[in-house]
mmCIF file of C-alpha atoms and ligand atoms in Angstrom:
data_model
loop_
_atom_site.group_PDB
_atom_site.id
_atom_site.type_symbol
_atom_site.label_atom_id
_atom_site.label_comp_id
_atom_site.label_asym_id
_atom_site.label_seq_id
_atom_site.Cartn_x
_atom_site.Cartn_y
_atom_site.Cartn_z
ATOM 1 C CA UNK Y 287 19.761 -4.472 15.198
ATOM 2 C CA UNK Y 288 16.252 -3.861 15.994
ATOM 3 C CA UNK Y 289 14.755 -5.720 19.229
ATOM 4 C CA UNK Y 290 11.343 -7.211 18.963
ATOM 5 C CA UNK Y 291 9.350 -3.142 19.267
ATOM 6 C CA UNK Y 292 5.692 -4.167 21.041
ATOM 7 C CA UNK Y 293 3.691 -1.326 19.845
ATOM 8 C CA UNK Y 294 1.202 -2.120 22.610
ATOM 9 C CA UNK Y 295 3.457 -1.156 24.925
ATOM 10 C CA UNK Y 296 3.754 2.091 23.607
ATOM 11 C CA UNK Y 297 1.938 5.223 24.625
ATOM 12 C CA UNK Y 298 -0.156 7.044 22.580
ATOM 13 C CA UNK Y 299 -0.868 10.847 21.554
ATOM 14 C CA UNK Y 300 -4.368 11.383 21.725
ATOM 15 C CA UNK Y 301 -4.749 15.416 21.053
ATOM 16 C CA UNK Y 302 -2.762 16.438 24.262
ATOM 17 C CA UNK Y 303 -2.452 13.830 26.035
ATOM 18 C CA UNK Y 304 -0.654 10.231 26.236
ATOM 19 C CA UNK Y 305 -2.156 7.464 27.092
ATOM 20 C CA UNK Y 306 -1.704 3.800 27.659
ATOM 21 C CA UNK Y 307 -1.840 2.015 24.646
ATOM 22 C CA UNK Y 308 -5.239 0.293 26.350
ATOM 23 C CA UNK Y 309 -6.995 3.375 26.685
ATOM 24 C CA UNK Y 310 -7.058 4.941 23.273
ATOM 25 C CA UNK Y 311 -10.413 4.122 22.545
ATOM 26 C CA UNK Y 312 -12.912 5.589 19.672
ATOM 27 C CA UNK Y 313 -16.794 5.529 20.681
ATOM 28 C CA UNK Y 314 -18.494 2.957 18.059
ATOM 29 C CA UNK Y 315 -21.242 5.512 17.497
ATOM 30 C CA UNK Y 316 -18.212 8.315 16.351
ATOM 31 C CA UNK Y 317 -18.212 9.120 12.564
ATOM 32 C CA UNK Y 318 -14.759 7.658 12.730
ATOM 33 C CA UNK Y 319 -16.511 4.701 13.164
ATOM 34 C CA UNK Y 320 -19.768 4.807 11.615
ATOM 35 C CA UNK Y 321 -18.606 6.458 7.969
ATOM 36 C CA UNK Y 322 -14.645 5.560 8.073
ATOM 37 C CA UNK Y 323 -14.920 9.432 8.448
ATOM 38 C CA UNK Y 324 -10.618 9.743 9.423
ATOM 39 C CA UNK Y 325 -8.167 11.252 7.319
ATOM 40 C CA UNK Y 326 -4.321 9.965 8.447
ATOM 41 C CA UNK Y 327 -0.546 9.674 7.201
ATOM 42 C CA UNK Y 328 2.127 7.068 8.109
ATOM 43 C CA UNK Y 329 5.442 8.287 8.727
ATOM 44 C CA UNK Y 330 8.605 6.995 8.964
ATOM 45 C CA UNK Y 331 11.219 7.974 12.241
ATOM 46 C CA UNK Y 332 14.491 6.441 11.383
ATOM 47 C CA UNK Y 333 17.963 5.743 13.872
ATOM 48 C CA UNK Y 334 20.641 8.080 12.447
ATOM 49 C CA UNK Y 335 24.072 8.907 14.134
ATOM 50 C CA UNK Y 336 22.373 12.308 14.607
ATOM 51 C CA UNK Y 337 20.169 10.832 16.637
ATOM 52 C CA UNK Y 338 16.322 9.492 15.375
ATOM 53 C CA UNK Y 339 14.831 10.957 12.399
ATOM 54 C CA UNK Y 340 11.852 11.822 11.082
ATOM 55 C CA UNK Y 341 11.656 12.017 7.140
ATOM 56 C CA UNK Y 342 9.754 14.601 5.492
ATOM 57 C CA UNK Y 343 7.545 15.654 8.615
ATOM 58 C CA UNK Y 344 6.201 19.316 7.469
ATOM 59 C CA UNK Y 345 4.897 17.603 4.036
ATOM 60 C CA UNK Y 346 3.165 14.451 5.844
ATOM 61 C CA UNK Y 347 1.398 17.315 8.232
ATOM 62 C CA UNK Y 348 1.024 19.197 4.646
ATOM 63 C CA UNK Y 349 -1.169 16.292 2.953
ATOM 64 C CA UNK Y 350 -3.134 15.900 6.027
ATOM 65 C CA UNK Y 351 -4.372 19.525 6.332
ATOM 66 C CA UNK Y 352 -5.153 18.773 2.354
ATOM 67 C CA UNK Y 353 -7.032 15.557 2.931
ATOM 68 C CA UNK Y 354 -8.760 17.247 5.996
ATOM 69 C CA UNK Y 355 -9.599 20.354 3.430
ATOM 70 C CA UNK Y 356 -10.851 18.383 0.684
ATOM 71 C CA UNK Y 357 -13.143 16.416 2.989
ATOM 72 C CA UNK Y 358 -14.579 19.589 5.063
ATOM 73 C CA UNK Y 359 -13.056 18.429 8.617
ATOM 74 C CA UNK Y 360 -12.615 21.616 9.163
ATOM 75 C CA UNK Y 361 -11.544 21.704 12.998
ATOM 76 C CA UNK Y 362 -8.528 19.934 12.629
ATOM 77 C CA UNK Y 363 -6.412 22.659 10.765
ATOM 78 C CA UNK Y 364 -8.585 25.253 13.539
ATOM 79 C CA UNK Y 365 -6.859 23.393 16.496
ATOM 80 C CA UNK Y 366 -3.241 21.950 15.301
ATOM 81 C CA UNK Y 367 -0.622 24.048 12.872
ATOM 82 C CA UNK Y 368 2.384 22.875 12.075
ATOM 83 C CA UNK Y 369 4.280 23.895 15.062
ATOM 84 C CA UNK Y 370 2.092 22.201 17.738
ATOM 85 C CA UNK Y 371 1.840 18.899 15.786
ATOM 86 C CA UNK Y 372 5.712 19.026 15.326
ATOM 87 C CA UNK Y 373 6.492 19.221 19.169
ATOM 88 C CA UNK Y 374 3.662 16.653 19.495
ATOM 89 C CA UNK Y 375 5.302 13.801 17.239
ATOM 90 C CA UNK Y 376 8.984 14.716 18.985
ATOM 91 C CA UNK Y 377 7.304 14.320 22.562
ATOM 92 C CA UNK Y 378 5.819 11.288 21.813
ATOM 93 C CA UNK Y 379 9.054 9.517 20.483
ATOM 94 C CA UNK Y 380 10.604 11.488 23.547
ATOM 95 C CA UNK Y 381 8.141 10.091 25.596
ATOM 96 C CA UNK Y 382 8.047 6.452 24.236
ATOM 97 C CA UNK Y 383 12.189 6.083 24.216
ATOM 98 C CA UNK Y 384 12.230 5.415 20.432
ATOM 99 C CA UNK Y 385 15.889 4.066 19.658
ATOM 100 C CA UNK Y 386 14.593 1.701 16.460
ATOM 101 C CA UNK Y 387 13.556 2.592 13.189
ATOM 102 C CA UNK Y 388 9.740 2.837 13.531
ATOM 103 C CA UNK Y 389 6.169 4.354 11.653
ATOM 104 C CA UNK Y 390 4.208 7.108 13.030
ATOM 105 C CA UNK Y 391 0.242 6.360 12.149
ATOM 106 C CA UNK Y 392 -1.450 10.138 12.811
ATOM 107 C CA UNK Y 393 -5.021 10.134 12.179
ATOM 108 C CA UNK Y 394 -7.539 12.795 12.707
ATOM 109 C CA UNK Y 395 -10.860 11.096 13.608
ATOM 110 C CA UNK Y 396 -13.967 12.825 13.460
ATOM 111 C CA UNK Y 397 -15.424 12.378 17.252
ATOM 112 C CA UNK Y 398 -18.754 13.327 16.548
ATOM 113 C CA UNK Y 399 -21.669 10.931 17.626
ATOM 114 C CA UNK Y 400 -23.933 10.401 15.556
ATOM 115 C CA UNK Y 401 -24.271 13.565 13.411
ATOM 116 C CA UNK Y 402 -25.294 12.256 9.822
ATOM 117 C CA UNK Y 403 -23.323 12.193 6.876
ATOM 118 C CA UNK Y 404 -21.938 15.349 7.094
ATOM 119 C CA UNK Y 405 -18.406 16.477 8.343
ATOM 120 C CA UNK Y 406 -18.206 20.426 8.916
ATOM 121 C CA UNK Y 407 -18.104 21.786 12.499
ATOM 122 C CA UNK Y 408 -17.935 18.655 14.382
ATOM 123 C CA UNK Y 409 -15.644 17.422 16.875
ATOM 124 C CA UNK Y 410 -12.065 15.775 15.648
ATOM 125 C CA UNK Y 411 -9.352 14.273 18.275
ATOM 126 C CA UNK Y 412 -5.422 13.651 16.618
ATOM 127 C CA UNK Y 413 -3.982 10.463 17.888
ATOM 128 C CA UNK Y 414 -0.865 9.542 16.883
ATOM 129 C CA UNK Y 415 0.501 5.517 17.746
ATOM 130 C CA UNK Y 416 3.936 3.855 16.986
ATOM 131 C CA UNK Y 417 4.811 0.487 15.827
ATOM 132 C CA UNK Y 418 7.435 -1.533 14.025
ATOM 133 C CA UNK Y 419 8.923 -0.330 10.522
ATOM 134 C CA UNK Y 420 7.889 -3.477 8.264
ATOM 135 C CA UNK Y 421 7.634 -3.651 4.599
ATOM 136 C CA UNK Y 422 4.455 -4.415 3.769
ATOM 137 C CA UNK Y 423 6.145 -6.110 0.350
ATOM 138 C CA UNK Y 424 9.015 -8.646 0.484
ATOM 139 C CA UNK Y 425 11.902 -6.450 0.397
ATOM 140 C CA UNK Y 426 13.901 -8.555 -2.143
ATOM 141 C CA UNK Y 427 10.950 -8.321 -4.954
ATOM 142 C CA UNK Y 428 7.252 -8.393 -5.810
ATOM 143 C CA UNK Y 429 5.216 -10.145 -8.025
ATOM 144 C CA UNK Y 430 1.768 -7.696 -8.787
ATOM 145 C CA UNK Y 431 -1.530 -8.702 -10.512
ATOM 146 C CA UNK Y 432 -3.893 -6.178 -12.062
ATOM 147 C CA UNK Y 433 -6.822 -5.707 -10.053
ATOM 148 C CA UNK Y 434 -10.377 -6.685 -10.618
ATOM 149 C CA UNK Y 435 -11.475 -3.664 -8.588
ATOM 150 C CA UNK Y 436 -10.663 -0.248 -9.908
ATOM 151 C CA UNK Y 437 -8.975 2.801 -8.439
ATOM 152 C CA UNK Y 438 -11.767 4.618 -7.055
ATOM 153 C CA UNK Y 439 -11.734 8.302 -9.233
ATOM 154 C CA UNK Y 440 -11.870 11.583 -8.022
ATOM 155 C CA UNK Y 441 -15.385 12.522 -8.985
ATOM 156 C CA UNK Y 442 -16.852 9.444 -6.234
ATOM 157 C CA UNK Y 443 -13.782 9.307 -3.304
ATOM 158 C CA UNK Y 444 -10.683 11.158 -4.079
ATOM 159 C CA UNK Y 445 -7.566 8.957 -3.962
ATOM 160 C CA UNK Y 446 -5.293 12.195 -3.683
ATOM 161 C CA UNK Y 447 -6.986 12.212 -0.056
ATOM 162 C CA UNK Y 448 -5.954 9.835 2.360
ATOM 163 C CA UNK Y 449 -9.069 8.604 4.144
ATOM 164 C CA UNK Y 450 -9.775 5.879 6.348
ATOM 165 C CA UNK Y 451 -12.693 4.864 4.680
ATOM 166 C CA UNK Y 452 -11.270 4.966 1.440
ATOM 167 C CA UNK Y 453 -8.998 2.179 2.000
ATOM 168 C CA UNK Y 454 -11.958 -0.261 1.768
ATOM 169 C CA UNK Y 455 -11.092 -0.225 -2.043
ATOM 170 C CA UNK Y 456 -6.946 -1.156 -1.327
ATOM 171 C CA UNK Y 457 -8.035 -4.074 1.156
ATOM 172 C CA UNK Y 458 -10.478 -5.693 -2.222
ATOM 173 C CA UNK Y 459 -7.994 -4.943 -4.703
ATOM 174 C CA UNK Y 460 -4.780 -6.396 -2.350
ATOM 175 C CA UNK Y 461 -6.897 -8.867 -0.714
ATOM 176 C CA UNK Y 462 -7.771 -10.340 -4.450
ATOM 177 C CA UNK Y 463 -3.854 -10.471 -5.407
ATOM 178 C CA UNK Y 464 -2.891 -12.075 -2.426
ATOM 179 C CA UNK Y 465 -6.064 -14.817 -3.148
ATOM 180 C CA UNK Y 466 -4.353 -15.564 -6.481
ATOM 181 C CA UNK Y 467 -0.671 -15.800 -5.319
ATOM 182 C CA UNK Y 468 0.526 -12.098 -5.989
ATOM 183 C CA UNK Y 469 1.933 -9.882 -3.425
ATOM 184 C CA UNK Y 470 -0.449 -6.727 -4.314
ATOM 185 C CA UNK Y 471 -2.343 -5.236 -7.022
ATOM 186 C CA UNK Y 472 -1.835 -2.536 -9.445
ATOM 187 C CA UNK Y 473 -5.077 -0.748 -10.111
ATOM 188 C CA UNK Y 474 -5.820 0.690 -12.887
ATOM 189 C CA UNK Y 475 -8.638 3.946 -13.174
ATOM 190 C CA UNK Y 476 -11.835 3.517 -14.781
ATOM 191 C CA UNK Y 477 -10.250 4.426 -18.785
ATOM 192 C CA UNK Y 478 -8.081 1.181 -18.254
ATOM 193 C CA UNK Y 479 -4.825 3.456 -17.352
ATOM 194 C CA UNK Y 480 -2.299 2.247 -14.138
ATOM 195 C CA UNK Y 481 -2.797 4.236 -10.760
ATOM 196 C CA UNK Y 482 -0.768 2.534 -8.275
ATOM 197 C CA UNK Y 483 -0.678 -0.604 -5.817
ATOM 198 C CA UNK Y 484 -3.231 -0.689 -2.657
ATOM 199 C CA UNK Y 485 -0.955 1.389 -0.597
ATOM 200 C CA UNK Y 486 2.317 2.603 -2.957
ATOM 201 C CA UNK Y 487 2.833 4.565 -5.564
ATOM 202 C CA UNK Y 488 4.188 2.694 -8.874
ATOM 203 C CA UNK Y 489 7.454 3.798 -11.014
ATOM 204 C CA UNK Y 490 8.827 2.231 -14.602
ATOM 205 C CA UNK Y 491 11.507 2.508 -16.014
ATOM 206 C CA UNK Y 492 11.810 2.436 -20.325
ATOM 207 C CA UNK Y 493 15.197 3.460 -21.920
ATOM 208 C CA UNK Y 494 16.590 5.191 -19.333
ATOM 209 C CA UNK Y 495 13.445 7.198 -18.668
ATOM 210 C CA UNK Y 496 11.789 7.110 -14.805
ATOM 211 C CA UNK Y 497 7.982 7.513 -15.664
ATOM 212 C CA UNK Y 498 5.318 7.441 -12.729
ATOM 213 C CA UNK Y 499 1.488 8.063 -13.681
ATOM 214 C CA UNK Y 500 0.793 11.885 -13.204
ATOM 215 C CA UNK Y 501 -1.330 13.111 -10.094
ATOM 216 C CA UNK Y 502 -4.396 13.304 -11.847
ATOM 217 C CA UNK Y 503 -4.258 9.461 -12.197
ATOM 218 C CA UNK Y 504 -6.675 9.084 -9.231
ATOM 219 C CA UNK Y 505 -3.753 8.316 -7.176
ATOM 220 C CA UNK Y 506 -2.444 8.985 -3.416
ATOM 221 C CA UNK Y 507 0.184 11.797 -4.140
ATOM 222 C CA UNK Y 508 2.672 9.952 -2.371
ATOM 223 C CA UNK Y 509 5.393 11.894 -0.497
ATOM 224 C CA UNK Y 510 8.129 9.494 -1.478
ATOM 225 C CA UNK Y 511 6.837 9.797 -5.144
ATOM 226 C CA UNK Y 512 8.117 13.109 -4.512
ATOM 227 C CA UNK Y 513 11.180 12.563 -2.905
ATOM 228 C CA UNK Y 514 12.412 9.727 -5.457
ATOM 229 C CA UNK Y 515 11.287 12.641 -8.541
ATOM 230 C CA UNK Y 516 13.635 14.803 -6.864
ATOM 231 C CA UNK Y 517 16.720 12.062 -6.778
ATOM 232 C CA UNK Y 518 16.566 11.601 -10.062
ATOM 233 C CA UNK Y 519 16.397 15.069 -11.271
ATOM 234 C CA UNK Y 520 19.738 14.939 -9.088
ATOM 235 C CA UNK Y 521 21.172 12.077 -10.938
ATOM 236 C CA UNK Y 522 20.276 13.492 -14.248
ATOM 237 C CA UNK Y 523 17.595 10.681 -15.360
ATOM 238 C CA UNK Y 524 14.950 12.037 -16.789
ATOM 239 C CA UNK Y 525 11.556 11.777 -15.354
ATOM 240 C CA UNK Y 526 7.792 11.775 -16.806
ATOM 241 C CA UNK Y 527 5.216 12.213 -15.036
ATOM 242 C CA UNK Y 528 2.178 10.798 -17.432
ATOM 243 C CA UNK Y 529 -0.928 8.355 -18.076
ATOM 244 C CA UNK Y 530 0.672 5.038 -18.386
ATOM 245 C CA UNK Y 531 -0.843 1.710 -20.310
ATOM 246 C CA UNK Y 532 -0.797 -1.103 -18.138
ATOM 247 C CA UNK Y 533 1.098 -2.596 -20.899
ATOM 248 C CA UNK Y 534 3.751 -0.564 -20.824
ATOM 249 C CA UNK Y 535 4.474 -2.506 -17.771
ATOM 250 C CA UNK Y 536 4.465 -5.759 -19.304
ATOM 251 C CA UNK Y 537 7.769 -4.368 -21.470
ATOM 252 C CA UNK Y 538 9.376 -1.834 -19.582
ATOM 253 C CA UNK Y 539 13.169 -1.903 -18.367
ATOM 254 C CA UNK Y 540 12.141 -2.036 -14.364
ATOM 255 C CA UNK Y 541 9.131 -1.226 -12.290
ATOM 256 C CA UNK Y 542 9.617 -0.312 -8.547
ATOM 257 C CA UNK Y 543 7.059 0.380 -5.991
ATOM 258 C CA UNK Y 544 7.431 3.250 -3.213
ATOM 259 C CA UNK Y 545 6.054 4.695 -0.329
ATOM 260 C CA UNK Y 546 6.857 4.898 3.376
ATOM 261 C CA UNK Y 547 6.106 1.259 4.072
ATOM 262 C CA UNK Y 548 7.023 0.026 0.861
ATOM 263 C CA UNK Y 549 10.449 1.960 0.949
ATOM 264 C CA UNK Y 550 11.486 0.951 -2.725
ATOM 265 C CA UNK Y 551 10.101 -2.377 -3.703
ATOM 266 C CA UNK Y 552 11.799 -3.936 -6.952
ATOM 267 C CA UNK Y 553 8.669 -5.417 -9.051
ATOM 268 C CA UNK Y 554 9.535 -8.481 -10.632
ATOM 269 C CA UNK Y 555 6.533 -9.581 -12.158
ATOM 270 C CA UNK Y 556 3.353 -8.297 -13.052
ATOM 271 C CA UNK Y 557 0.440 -10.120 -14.450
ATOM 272 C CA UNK Y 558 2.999 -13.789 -14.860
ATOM 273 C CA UNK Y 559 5.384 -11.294 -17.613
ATOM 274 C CA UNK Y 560 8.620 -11.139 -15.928
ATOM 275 C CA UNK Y 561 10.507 -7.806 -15.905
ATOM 276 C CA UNK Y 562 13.702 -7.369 -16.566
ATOM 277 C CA UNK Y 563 13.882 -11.343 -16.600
ATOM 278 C CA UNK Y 564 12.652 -11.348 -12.373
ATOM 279 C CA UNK Y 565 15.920 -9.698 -11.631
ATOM 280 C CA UNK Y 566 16.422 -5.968 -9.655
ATOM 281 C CA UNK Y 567 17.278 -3.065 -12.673
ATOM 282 C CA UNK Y 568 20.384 -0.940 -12.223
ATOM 283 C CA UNK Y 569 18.568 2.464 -11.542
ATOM 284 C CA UNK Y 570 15.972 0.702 -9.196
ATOM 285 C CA UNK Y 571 19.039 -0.726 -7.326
ATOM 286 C CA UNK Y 572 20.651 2.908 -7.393
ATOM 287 C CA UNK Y 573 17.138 4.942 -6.489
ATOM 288 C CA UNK Y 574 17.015 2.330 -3.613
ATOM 289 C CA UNK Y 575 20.078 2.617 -1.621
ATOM 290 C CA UNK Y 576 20.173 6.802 -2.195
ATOM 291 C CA UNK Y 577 16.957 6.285 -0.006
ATOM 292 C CA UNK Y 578 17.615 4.205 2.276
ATOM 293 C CA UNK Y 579 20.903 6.072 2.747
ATOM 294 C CA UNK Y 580 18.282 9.729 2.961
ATOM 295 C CA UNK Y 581 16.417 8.431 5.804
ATOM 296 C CA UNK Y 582 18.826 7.183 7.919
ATOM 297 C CA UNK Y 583 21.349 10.294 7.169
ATOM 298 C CA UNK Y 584 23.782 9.244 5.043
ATOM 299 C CA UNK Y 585 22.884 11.058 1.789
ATOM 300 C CA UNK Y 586 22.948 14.512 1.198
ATOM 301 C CA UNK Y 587 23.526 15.090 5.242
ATOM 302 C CA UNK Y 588 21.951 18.973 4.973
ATOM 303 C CA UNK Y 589 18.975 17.643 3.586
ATOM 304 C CA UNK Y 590 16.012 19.526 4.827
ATOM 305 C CA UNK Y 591 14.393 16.334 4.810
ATOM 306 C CA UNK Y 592 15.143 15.289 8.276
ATOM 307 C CA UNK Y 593 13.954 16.278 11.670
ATOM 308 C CA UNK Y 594 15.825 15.538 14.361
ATOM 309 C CA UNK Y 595 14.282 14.428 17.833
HETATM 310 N N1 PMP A 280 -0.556 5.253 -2.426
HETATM 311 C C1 PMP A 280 -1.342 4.798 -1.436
HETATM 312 C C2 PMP A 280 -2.736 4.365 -1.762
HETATM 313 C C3 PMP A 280 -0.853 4.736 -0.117
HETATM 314 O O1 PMP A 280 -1.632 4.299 0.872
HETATM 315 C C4 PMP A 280 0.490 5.125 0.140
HETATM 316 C C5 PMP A 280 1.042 5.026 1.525
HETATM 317 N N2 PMP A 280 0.783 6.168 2.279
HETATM 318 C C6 PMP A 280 1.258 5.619 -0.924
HETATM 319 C C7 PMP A 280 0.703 5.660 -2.197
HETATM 320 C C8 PMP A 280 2.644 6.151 -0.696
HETATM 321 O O2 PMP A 280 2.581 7.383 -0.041
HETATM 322 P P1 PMP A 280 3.799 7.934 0.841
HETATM 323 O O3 PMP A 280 4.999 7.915 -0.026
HETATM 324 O O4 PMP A 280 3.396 9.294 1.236
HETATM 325 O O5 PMP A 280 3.939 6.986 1.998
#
């Protein structure tokens, strides 16, 4: 069982170096600070009777070189390639004692003071902090509203990169479904079509098909979005990736959310329509436990997914 984890107790990569949780400090005239100018990932290290785990390591790394790319940070990719943010992240849950399932928040933050809004040639620093593995839905179901704030599309703030200050559109949109008694919000893009919830990506199910909106949905392409694609290709259950109608919701078979602190959510409600009559769906129920069974080594033992501290 899990002991209470303090995650300010923890040390902290910053670049090189780890610190004292007190002392990993950002300078309030930093981009970071001034524009939300960060790109990150959350990733999960799990306890497996190999030892602890991280899941899917090389693709997290993968999507932050692709949100650094897309946003011009250029120095980041200069300074860290895969190998020397690998041994980083195994240090620091060497370093830290890690024996719990826990998240690894990596963010590169652009350093910089004061240099406009720009982002090319300046100054980044990777930190890299632990804390507790939570759900950030209740694990036994959610009930979702639509949002009154849309997805923010790819032409204004790309969604398919994960930056800090993009997330000032998932705290409006989750912020107003917890104010009127949901626990999250789907958004939808600017056509009316269904993206994803402030910080998962969405799945339905409709006779036996898995459908998830396609990456050009304005969405965060999500790594377990991926990895759930690829179990059910394994199971032989079709998938479509596709625009979906928020009210294809209201009538499918079962809705799930997913994502590294969402693991996979059963959806119960959405909008006050219950789905499949508030109760967990069979393939939801399977898709679940095949995951939770991947991350902490259980499934598919070879899997490439895994890297072992
Ligand atoms: N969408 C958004 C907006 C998110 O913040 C997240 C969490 N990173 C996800 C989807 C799920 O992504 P992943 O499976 O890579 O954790």
């Amino acid at each position: 069982m899990a002991s209470k984890f303090d995650f300010k107790k923890q040390k902290i990569a910053i670049d090189d170096s780890f610190v004292p949780f007190d002392r990993a400090q950002l300078h309030i005239a930093s981009s970071a600070v001034l524009y939300g100018l960060s790109v990150y990932t959350v990733f999960a290290v799990n306890k497996t009777n190999r030892g602890m785990a991280v899941f899917r390591l090389k693709d997290h790394y993968q999507r932050l070189i692709e949100s650094a790319h897309i946003m011009g940070i250029d120095s980041f990719v200069a300074k860290w390639d895969f190998d020397h943010f690998s041994a980083t992240v195994l240090n620091l849950i060497d370093t830290n004692n890690i024996d719990t399932d826990v998240f690894i928040r990596a963010t590169v933050h652009v350093t910089e003071l004061v240099p406009g809004t720009r982002s090319r040639g300046l100054n980044t620093v990777l930190s890299m902090f632990i804390y507790e593995a939570m759900s950030i839905l209740p694990k036994s179901g959610a009930r979702l509203k639509t949002s009154v704030w849309r997805r923010i599309p790819d032409y204004a703030i790309p969604a398919r990169a994960k930056v800090n200050g993009a997330y000032v559109n998932s705290v409006l949109g989750k912020q107003d479904a917890i104010d009127s008694g949901y626990d999250d919000c789907i958004f939808l893009d600017v056509a009316g079509h269904v993206c994803e919830l402030s910080a998962a990506n969405i799945f339905l199910i409709r006779n036996g098909v898995l459908i998830t909106p396609d990456t050009t949905s304005d969405i965060l392409e999500g790594i377990n979005r991926k990895t759930i694609m690829e179990y059910a290709k394994a199971e032989g259950i079709p998938v479509q990736e596709r625009t979906v109608d928020l009210t294809e919701l209201y009538i499918a078979d079962e809705i799930f959310a997913c994502g590294t602190s969402a693991y996979v959510t059963p959806i119960l409600q959405v909008d006050a329509r219950d789905i499949n009559g508030g109760k967990t769906g069979p393939i939801t129920k399977l898709i679940a436990k095949i995951h939770f069974a991947t991350l902490h080594g259980t499934h598919n033992a070879d899997s490439d997914y895994l890297t072992l501290v």
